[in-house]
CSV table of C-alpha atoms in Angstrom, one decimal:
chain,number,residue,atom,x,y,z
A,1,UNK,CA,-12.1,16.2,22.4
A,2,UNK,CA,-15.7,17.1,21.8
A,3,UNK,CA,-15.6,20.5,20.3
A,4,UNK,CA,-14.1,22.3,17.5
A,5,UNK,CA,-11.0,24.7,17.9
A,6,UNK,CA,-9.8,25.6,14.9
A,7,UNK,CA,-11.0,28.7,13.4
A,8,UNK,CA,-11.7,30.5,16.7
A,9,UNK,CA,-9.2,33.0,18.3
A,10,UNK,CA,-9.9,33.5,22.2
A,11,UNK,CA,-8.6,36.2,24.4
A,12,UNK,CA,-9.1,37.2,27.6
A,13,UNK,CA,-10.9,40.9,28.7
A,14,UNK,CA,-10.4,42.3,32.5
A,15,UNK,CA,-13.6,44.4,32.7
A,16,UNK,CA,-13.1,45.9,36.3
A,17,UNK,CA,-16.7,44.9,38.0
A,18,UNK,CA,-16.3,48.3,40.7
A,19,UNK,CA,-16.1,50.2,37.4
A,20,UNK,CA,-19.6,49.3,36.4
A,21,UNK,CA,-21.4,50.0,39.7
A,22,UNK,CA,-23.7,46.9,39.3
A,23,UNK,CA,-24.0,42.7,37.9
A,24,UNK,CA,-26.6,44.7,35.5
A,25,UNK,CA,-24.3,47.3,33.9
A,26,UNK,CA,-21.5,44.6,33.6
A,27,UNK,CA,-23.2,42.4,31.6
A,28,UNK,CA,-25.0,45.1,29.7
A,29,UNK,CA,-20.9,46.0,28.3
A,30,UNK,CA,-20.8,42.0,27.7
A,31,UNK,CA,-23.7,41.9,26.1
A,32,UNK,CA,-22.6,44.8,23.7
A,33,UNK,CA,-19.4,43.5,23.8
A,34,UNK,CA,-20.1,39.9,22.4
A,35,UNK,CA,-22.8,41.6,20.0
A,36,UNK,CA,-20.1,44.0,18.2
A,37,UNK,CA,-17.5,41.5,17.9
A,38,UNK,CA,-20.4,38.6,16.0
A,39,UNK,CA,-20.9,41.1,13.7
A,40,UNK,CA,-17.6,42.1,12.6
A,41,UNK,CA,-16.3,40.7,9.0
A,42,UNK,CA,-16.0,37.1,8.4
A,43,UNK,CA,-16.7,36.1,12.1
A,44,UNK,CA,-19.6,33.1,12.5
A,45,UNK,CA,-20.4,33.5,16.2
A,46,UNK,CA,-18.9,34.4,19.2
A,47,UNK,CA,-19.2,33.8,22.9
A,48,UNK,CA,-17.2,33.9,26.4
A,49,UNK,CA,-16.1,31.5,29.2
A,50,UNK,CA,-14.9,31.7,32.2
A,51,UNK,CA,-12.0,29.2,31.4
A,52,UNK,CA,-10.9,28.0,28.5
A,53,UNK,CA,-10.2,24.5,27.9
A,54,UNK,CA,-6.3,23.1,28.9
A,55,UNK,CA,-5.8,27.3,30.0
A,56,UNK,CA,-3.6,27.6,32.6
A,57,UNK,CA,-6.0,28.8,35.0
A,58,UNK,CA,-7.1,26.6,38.1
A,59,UNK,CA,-10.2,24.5,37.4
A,60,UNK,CA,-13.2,24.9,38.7
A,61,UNK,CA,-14.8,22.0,41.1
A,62,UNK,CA,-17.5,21.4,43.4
A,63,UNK,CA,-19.5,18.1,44.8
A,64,UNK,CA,-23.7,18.3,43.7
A,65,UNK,CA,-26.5,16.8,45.3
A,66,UNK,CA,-30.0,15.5,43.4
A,67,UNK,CA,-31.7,15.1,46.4
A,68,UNK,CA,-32.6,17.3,49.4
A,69,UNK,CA,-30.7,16.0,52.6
A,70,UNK,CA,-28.6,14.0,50.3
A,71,UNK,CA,-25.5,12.7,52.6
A,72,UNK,CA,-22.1,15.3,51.5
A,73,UNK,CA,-20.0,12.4,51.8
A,74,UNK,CA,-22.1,10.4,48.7
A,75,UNK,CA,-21.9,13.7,46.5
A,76,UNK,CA,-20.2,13.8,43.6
A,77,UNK,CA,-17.1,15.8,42.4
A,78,UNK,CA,-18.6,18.4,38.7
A,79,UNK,CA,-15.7,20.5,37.3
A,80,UNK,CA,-18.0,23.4,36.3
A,81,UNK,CA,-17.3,26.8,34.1
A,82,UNK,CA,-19.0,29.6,33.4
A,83,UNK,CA,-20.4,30.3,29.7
A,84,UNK,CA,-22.4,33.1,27.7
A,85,UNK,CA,-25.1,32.2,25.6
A,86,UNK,CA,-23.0,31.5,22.4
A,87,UNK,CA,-20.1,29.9,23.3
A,88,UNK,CA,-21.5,26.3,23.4
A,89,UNK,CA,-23.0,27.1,19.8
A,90,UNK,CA,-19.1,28.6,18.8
A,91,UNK,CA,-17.2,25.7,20.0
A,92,UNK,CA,-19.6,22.7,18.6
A,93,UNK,CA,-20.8,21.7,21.6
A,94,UNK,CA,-23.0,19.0,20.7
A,95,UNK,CA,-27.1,19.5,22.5
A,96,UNK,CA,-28.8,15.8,23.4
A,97,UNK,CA,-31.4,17.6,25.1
A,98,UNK,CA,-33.0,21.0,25.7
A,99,UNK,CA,-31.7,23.8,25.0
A,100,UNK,CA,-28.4,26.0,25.6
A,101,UNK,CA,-28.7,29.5,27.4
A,102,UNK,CA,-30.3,32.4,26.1
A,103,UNK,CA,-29.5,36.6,27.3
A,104,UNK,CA,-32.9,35.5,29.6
A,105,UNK,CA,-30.4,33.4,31.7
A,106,UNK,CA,-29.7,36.2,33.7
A,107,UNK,CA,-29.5,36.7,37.7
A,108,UNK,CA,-33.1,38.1,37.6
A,109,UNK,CA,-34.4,34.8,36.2
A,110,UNK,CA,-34.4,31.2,37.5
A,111,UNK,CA,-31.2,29.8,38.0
A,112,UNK,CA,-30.7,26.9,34.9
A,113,UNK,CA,-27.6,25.2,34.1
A,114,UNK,CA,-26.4,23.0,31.4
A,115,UNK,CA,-25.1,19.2,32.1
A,116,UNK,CA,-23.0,16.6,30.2
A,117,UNK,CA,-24.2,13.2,29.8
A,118,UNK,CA,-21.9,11.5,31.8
A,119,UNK,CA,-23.4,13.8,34.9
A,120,UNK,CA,-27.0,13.0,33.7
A,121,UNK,CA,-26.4,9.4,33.0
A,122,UNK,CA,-25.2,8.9,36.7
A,123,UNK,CA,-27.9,10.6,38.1
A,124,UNK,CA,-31.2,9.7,36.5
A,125,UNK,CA,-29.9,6.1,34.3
A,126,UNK,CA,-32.6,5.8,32.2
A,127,UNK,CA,-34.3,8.7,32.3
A,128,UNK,CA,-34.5,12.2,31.3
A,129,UNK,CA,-32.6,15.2,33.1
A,130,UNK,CA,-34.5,18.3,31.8
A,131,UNK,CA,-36.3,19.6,34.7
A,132,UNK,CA,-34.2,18.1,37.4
A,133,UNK,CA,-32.5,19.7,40.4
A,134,UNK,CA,-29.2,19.8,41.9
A,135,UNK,CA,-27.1,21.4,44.2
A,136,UNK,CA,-23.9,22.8,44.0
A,137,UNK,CA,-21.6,23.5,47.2
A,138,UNK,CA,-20.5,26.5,45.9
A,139,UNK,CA,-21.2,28.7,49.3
A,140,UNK,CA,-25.0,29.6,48.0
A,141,UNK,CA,-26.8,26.9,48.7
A,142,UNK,CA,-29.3,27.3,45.8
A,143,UNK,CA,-30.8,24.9,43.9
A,144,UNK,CA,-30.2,24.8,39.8
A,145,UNK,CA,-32.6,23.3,37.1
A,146,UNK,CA,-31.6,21.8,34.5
A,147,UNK,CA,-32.1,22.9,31.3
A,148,UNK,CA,-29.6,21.3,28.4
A,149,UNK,CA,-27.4,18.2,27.8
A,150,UNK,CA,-24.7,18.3,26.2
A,151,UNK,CA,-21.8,15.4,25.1
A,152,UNK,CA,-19.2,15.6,27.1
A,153,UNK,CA,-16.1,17.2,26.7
A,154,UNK,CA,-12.6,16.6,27.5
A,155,UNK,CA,-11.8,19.9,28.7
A,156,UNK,CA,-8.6,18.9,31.3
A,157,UNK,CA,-7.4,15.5,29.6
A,158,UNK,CA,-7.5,14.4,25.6
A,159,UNK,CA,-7.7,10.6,26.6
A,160,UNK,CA,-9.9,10.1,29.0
A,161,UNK,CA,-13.0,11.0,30.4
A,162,UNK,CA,-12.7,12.5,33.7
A,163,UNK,CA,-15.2,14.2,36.0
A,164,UNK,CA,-19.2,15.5,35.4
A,165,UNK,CA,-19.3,18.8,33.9
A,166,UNK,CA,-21.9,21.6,34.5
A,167,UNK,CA,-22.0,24.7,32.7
A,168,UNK,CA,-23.2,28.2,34.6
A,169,UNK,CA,-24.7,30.9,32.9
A,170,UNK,CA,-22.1,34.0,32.9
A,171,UNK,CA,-24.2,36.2,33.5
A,172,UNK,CA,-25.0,36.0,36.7
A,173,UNK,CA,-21.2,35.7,37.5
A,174,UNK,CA,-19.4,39.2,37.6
A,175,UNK,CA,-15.8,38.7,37.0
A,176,UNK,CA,-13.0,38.6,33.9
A,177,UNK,CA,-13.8,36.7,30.7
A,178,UNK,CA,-12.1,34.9,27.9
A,179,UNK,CA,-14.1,35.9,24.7
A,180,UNK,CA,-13.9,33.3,21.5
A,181,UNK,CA,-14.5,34.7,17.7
A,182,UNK,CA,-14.8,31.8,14.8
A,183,UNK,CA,-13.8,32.2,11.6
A,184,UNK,CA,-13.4,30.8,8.8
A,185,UNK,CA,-10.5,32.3,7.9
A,186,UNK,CA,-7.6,32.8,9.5
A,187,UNK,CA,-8.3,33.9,13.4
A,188,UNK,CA,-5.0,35.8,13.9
A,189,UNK,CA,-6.8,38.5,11.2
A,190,UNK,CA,-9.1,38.8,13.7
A,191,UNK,CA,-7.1,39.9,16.6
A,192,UNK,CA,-6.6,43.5,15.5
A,193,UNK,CA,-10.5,44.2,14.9
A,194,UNK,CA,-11.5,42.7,18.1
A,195,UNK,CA,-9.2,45.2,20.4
A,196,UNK,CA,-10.3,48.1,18.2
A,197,UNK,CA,-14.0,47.1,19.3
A,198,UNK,CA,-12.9,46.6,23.2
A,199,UNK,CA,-11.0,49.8,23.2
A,200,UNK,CA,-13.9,51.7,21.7
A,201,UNK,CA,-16.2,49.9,24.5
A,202,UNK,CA,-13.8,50.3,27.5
A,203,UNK,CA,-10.6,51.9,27.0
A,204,UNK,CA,-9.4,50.6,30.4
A,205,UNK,CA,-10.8,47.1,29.8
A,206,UNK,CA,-6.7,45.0,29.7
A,207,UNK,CA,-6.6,42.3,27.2
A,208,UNK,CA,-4.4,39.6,27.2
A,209,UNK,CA,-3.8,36.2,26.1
A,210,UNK,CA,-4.4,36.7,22.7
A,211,UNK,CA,-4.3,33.5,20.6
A,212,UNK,CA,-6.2,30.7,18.7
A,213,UNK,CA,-7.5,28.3,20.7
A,214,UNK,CA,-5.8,25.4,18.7
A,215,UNK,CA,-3.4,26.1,20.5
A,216,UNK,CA,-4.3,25.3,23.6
A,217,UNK,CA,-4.8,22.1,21.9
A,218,UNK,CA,-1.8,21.8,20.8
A,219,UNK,CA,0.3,22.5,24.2
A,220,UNK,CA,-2.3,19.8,25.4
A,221,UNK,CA,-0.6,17.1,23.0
A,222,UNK,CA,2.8,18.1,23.1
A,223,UNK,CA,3.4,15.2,25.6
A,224,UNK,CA,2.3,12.6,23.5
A,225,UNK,CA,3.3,14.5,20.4
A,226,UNK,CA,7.0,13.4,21.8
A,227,UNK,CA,6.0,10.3,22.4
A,228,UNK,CA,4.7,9.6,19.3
A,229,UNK,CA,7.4,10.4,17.5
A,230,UNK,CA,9.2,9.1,19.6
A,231,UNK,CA,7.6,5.4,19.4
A,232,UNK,CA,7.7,6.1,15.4
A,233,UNK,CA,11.2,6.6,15.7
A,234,UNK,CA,11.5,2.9,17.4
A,235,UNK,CA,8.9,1.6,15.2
A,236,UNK,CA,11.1,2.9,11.9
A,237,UNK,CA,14.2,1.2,13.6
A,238,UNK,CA,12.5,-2.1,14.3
A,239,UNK,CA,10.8,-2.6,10.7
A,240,UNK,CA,14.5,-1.6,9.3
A,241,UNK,CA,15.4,-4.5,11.6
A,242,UNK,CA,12.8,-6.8,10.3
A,243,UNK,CA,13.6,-5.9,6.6
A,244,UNK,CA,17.0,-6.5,7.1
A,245,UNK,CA,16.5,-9.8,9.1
A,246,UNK,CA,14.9,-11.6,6.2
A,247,UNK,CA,16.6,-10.5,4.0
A,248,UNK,CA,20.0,-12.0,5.4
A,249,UNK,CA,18.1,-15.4,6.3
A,250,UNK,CA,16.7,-15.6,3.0
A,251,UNK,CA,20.2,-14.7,1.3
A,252,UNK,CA,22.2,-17.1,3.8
A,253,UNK,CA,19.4,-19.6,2.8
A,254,UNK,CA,19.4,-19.3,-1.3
A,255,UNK,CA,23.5,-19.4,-0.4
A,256,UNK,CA,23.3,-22.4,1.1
A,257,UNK,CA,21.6,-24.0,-1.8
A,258,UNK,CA,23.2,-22.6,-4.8
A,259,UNK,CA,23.7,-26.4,-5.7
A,260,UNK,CA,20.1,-28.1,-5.5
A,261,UNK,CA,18.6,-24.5,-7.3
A,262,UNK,CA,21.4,-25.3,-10.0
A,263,UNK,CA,20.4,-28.5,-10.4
A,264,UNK,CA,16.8,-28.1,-10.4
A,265,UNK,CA,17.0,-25.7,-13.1
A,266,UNK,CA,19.6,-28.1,-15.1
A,267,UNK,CA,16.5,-30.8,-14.7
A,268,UNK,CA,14.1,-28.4,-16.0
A,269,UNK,CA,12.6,-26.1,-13.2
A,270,UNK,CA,11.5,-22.7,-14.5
A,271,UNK,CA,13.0,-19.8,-13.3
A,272,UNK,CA,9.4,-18.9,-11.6
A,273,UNK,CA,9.3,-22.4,-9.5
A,274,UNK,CA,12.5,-21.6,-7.8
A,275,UNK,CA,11.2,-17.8,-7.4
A,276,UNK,CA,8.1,-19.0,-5.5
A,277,UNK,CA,9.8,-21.8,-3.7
A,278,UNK,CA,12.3,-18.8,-2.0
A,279,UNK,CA,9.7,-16.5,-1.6
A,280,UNK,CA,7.6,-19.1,0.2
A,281,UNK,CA,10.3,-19.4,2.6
A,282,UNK,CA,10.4,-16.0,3.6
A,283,UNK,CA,6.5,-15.9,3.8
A,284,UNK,CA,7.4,-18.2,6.6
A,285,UNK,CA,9.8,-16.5,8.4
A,286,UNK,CA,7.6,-13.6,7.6
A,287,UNK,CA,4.1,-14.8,9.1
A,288,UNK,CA,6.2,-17.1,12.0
A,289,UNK,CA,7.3,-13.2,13.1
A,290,UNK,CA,3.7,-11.6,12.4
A,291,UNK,CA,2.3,-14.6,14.9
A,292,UNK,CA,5.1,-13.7,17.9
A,293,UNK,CA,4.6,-9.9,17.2
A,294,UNK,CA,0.8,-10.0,17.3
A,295,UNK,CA,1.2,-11.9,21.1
A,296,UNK,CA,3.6,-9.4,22.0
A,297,UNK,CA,2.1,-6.5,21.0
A,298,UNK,CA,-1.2,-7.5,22.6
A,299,UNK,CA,0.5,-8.2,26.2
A,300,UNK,CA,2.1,-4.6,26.4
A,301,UNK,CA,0.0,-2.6,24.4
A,302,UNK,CA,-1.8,-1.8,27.4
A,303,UNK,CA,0.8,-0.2,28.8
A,304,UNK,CA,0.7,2.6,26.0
A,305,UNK,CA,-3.1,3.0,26.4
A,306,UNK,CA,-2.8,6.6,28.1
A,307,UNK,CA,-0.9,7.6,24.8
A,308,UNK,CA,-3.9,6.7,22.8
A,309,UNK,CA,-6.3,8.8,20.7
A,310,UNK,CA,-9.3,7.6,20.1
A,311,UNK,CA,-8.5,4.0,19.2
A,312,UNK,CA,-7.9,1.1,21.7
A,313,UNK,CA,-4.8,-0.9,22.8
A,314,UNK,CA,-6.4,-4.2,20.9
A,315,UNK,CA,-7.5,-1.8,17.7
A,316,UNK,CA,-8.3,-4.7,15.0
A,317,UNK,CA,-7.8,-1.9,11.9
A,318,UNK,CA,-4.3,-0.7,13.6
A,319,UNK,CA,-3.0,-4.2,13.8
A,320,UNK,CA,-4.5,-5.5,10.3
A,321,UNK,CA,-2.4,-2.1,8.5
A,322,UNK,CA,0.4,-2.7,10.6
A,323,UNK,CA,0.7,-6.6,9.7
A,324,UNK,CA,-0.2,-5.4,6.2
A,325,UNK,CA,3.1,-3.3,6.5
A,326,UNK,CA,5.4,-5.5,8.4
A,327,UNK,CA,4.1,-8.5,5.7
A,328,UNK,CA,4.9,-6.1,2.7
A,329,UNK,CA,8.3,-5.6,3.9
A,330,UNK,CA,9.0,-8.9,4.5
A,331,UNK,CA,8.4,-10.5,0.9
A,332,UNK,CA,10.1,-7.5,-0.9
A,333,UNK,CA,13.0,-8.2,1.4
A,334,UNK,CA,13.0,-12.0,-0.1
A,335,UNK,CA,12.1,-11.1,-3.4
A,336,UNK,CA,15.8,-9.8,-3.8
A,337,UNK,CA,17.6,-12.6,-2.9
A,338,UNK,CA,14.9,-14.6,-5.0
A,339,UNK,CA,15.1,-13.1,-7.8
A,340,UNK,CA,18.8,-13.9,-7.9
A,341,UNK,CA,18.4,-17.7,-7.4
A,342,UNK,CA,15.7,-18.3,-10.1
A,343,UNK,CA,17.9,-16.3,-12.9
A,344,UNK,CA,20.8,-18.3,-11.7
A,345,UNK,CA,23.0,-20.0,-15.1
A,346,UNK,CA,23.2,-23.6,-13.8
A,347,UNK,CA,26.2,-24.6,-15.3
A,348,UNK,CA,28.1,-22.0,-13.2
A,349,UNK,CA,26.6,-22.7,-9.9
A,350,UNK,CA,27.7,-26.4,-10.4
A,351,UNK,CA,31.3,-25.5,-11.7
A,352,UNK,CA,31.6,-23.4,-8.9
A,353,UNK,CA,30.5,-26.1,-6.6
């Protein structure tokens, strides 16, 4: 997806904003907050969000503009969230360019934000986004500079990319937070520790959702998960098919000519001639079905394309392995029946015959 999740444990802390009095005060108990929970035991960063990826929270979204009386209708559609300085860094974000954000990023300062490459890419191809503008129609009507860019990530779907992304910096947003610890142990050890620091911080601060963000992850695949399994399910029945297949044509086969194998071995023929001459037959049958299946499979694999993870529906390695597979099964089906044929006692074929 673009980032890491396992090894990090996320939760969610309701720090009532009225409570604090001011923007200032609030992120002063974040700042503390984030601070005290990177330096507990065995965590190796932390940082907040406003959303986690594949939460169940409603996404963020708002058109941008590059250019000053830029037409609304032209604009494009960013799904945007919120982040501390930190979180990029925790989940693996990966920087092109610039710079993530620093405690500076704050509502005093100039407003910066961070943009994936598929955002700056559409707006300046070709050219460098660090130092441009845009606007957001979020209800201010301020103007943002650009100060990062970062690889995109796929925050609301695993396979595909879907819209620009532009990253905020929480501090100048005064509402709940999900906070993420890594570790690299197990994050569930850190679940205790980190509501012992929240209580000491803000006793009336709620916490909930309490979990590693793996799982998230997880929930996110369950779909294809099933449907995996489910096409390996299929896929099992249809090699079992396959194996079977050959092996009755190459046993109805080497039936068939009990008589001309008895004979040939009576004149002579070594037991290996006869072995590769049946095995030679079932190569056919074998690479006459790899021919048909690669056709096949190439016409509807398409249509499982949304089910993919990070490989294509024509993916040359998947179909070499599978062929490799399918042609494996094939000759040890034949080799049975074979086998049989070239230790066959002559006489007795022909006195049965």
């Amino acid at each position: 997806p673009g980032y890491r999740s396992k090894g990090i444990l996320s939760f969610r802390v309701h720090a009532a904003p009225e409570r604090y009095g001011s923007q200032i005060a609030l992120n002063q108990f974040h700042q503390r907050l984030q601070a005290e929970l990177g330096a507990l035991p065995g965590v190796t960063g932390a940082g907040s969000v406003s959303h986690l990826p594949f939460n169940t929270l409603a996404a963020w979204g708002s058109p941008y503009i590059s250019t000053p009386g830029q037409d609304p209708s032209t604009a494009v559609l960013a799904d945007y969230r919120a982040v501390s300085p930190g979180y990029l860094e925790v989940i693996g974000a990966r920087l092109l360019e610039g710079r993530f954000f620093a405690e500076a990023d704050d509502p005093d300062n100039q407003r910066v934000i961070i943009v994936d490459d598929l955002l700056a890419k559409r707006t300046w191809p070709g050219e460098s986004a660090l130092g441009k503008r845009i606007q957001l129609f979020d209800g201010t009507g301020a103007w943002w500079t650009i100060v990062g860019v970062v690889r995109h990530m796929r925050i609301r779907s695993l396979v595909e990319d879907l819209s620009d992304q532009v990253y905020l910096p929480i501090r100048q947003f005064a509402r709940s937070t999900t906070y993420v610890v890594h570790t690299g142990g197990d994050p569930a050890q850190l679940a205790g520790p980190a509501r012992d620091v929240i209580r000491r911080l803000d006793p009336q601060a709620p916490v909930d959702g309490v979990r590693p963000m793996e799982d998230y992850l997880i929930d996110a695949r369950s779909t294809q998960r099933f449907t995996m399994l489910l096409a390996a399910a299929f896929a099992g029945v249809a090699l079992a098919l396959a194996i079977v297949g050959v092996y009755g044509l190459v046993t109805y086969s080497v039936n068939t000519r009990r008589y001309e194998f008895g004979v040939r071995l009576a004149l002579g023929a070594r037991s290996g001639h006869i072995l590769r001459l049946v095995l030679r037959e079932g190569a056919t049958l074998v690479i006459a079905g790899l021919l048909l299946g690669i056709v096949g499979a190439a016409v509807v694999a398409r249509f499982l394309q949304a089910q993919l993870f990070g490989v294509t529906a024509l993916d040359i390695s998947t179909y070499m392995i599978a062929m490799a597979v399918i042609a494996m099964a094939g000759l040890l089906a034949s080799w049975f029946p074979a086998r049989k044929a070239s230790v066959s006692n002559p006489s007795e074929v022909m006195r049965a015959d």
